[in-house]
CSV table of C-alpha atoms in Angstrom, one decimal:
chain,number,residue,atom,x,y,z
A,146,MET,CA,-185.7,81.9,-154.0
A,147,PRO,CA,-185.9,83.7,-157.2
A,148,THR,CA,-184.5,87.3,-157.6
A,149,TYR,CA,-186.3,90.5,-158.1
A,150,THR,CA,-185.3,94.2,-158.6
A,151,TYR,CA,-186.2,97.4,-156.6
A,152,MET,CA,-186.9,99.6,-159.5
A,153,THR,CA,-186.0,102.7,-157.4
A,154,ARG,CA,-182.5,101.6,-156.5
A,155,CYS,CA,-181.6,100.1,-160.1
A,156,ASP,CA,-179.6,102.5,-162.3
A,157,GLY,CA,-179.6,100.0,-165.3
A,158,CYS,CA,-175.8,99.1,-165.1
A,159,GLY,CA,-176.2,96.0,-166.5
A,160,GLU,CA,-174.0,93.9,-164.0
A,161,CYS,CA,-176.8,91.5,-163.3
A,162,VAL,CA,-177.5,90.8,-167.1
A,163,ASP,CA,-173.7,90.3,-167.9
A,164,ILE,CA,-173.2,87.6,-164.9
A,165,CYS,CA,-176.6,85.7,-165.0
A,166,PRO,CA,-175.7,82.1,-166.0
A,167,SER,CA,-179.2,81.5,-166.9
A,168,ASP,CA,-179.9,84.7,-169.0
A,169,ILE,CA,-183.1,85.7,-167.4
A,170,MET,CA,-181.9,89.2,-166.1
A,171,HIS,CA,-182.8,91.7,-168.5
A,172,ILE,CA,-182.8,95.4,-169.0
A,173,ASP,CA,-186.3,97.1,-169.8
A,174,PRO,CA,-185.7,99.1,-173.0
A,175,ILE,CA,-188.0,101.8,-171.9
A,176,HIS,CA,-187.3,102.3,-168.2
A,177,ARG,CA,-183.7,101.0,-168.4
A,178,ARG,CA,-184.0,98.9,-165.1
A,179,SER,CA,-183.1,95.3,-164.8
A,180,TYR,CA,-185.8,92.7,-164.2
A,181,ASN,CA,-186.0,88.9,-164.0
A,182,ILE,CA,-187.7,87.7,-167.3
A,183,GLU,CA,-188.8,84.0,-165.8
A,184,PRO,CA,-188.3,83.8,-162.0
A,185,ASN,CA,-189.2,80.0,-162.4
A,186,PHE,CA,-186.1,79.6,-164.3
A,187,CYS,CA,-183.7,81.4,-161.8
A,188,TRP,CA,-181.0,78.9,-160.8
A,189,GLU,CA,-180.7,81.0,-157.3
A,190,CYS,CA,-177.1,81.4,-157.6
A,191,TYR,CA,-177.4,85.0,-156.6
A,192,SER,CA,-174.5,86.3,-159.0
A,193,CYS,CA,-176.7,89.1,-159.8
A,194,VAL,CA,-177.3,89.8,-156.1
A,195,LYS,CA,-173.7,89.8,-155.5
A,196,ALA,CA,-172.7,91.6,-158.5
A,197,CYS,CA,-175.1,94.7,-158.1
A,198,PRO,CA,-173.4,97.7,-157.1
A,199,GLN,CA,-176.9,99.6,-156.1
A,200,HIS,CA,-177.9,96.6,-153.9
A,201,ALA,CA,-181.1,96.7,-156.0
A,202,ILE,CA,-181.6,92.9,-156.3
A,203,ASP,CA,-183.2,90.7,-153.6
A,204,VAL,CA,-184.9,87.4,-153.5
A,205,ARG,CA,-188.2,86.2,-152.6
A,206,GLY,CA,-188.3,84.0,-149.4
A,207,TYR,CA,-189.6,80.4,-149.7
A,208,ALA,CA,-192.3,79.8,-147.0
A,209,ASP,CA,-190.2,77.5,-145.0
A,210,PHE,CA,-187.4,80.0,-145.0
A,211,ALA,CA,-189.1,83.0,-144.6
A,212,PRO,CA,-192.9,82.9,-143.9
A,213,LEU,CA,-195.6,84.9,-145.6
A,214,GLY,CA,-195.0,88.5,-144.9
A,215,ALA,CA,-191.3,88.2,-144.2
A,216,SER,CA,-188.7,90.3,-146.1
A,217,VAL,CA,-185.4,89.1,-147.1
A,218,ARG,CA,-182.6,91.8,-147.9
A,219,VAL,CA,-179.4,90.7,-149.2
A,220,ARG,CA,-176.4,93.1,-148.9
A,221,ARG,CA,-172.9,92.8,-150.5
A,222,GLU,CA,-170.0,94.4,-148.6
A,223,GLU,CA,-167.0,94.3,-150.7
A,224,ALA,CA,-164.9,96.1,-148.2
A,225,GLN,CA,-165.4,93.3,-145.8
A,226,GLY,CA,-165.6,90.6,-148.4
A,227,THR,CA,-168.8,89.5,-147.1
A,228,ILE,CA,-172.4,88.9,-147.9
A,229,SER,CA,-175.2,89.2,-145.6
A,230,TRP,CA,-178.8,88.2,-145.5
A,231,LYS,CA,-181.4,89.9,-143.2
A,232,ILE,CA,-184.7,88.3,-142.6
A,233,ARG,CA,-187.3,90.4,-141.1
A,234,TYR,CA,-190.4,88.1,-139.8
A,235,ARG,CA,-193.8,89.7,-139.5
A,236,ASP,CA,-193.8,89.6,-135.8
A,237,GLY,CA,-190.8,92.0,-135.9
A,238,ARG,CA,-188.1,89.3,-135.4
A,239,LEU,CA,-184.8,89.8,-137.5
A,240,LYS,CA,-182.3,87.1,-138.4
A,241,GLU,CA,-179.0,88.0,-139.9
A,242,PHE,CA,-176.4,85.7,-141.5
A,243,THR,CA,-173.1,86.8,-142.8
A,244,PHE,CA,-170.8,84.6,-145.1
A,245,PRO,CA,-167.7,85.4,-147.0
A,246,ILE,CA,-167.8,86.2,-150.7
A,247,ARG,CA,-164.8,84.0,-151.3
A,248,THR,CA,-163.0,81.4,-149.5
A,249,THR,CA,-159.8,81.8,-151.7
A,250,PRO,CA,-157.4,84.7,-151.8
A,251,TRP,CA,-158.1,87.0,-154.8
A,252,GLY,CA,-155.9,85.9,-157.8
A,253,SER,CA,-155.1,82.5,-156.3
A,254,ILE,CA,-157.4,80.6,-158.7
A,255,LYS,CA,-155.6,79.6,-162.1
A,256,PRO,CA,-157.2,80.4,-165.4
A,257,PRO,CA,-158.1,77.5,-167.7
A,258,SER,CA,-155.3,78.4,-170.1
A,259,ASP,CA,-152.8,77.4,-167.2
A,260,TYR,CA,-153.8,74.0,-167.4
A,261,ALA,CA,-152.8,71.3,-170.0
A,262,PRO,CA,-155.6,70.3,-172.3
A,263,ALA,CA,-157.8,67.6,-171.1
A,264,ASP,CA,-157.4,64.2,-172.5
A,265,THR,CA,-160.3,62.7,-174.4
A,266,SER,CA,-160.2,59.6,-172.8
A,267,ALA,CA,-161.1,61.6,-169.5
A,268,LEU,CA,-164.5,61.7,-170.7
A,269,ARG,CA,-165.3,58.6,-169.4
A,270,SER,CA,-164.1,59.5,-166.0
A,271,PRO,CA,-166.3,60.7,-163.2
A,272,LEU,CA,-163.6,63.3,-162.2
A,273,LEU,CA,-164.1,66.9,-163.5
A,274,ALA,CA,-161.4,68.6,-165.4
A,275,HIS,CA,-158.1,68.6,-163.6
A,276,GLU,CA,-159.3,66.8,-160.5
A,277,PRO,CA,-157.7,65.9,-158.0
A,278,ASP,CA,-154.6,68.0,-159.2
A,279,ALA,CA,-156.4,71.4,-159.0
A,280,LEU,CA,-157.7,70.2,-155.4
A,281,MET,CA,-154.3,69.4,-154.4
A,282,VAL,CA,-155.0,66.0,-153.3
A,283,ALA,CA,-153.4,62.9,-154.5
A,284,ALA,CA,-156.8,61.0,-155.2
A,285,LEU,CA,-160.6,61.4,-154.6
A,286,PRO,CA,-162.6,58.9,-152.7
A,287,ALA,CA,-164.4,56.8,-155.2
A,288,LEU,CA,-166.5,53.5,-155.0
A,289,PRO,CA,-164.8,50.2,-156.7
A,290,PRO,CA,-166.6,49.6,-160.1
A,291,LEU,CA,-169.4,46.9,-159.9
A,292,GLU,CA,-168.7,43.4,-161.3
A,293,THR,CA,-170.9,42.2,-164.1
A,294,GLY,CA,-174.4,41.4,-162.8
A,295,GLN,CA,-173.7,43.1,-159.3
A,296,VAL,CA,-176.4,45.3,-157.8
A,297,LEU,CA,-176.0,47.8,-155.3
A,298,PRO,CA,-177.4,47.2,-151.8
């Protein structure tokens, strides 16, 4: 569900531009309002939705999620630590979903500088940097390596 901006709510602060990982949120130089320059390239991460202090950014619902004529409102409620989704269908039904913004306590995530540099031999590993240590587990489950000529069933 790509994002779009309500121009009457946007104050042009640029929070969405700074946080967008695909660099598609821009500020219009004339009207000083944000807009999504290429909705097809939206990663649908909703970082801009969560970062917007004016609640000016919403999403276009897909047909299987919010049928034609439905509206989707997203609201970040920092005081409660939640993000809420409200879907209003054409027939007037209303569905609401609320999720925590974070699943870890503020300040509990270590910055990359607190970790030892990665070993270049780790590039051949399927693990991400600092796994499984950062996940606080002894080991991650993995399939045994295939033998020469063996094919997966």
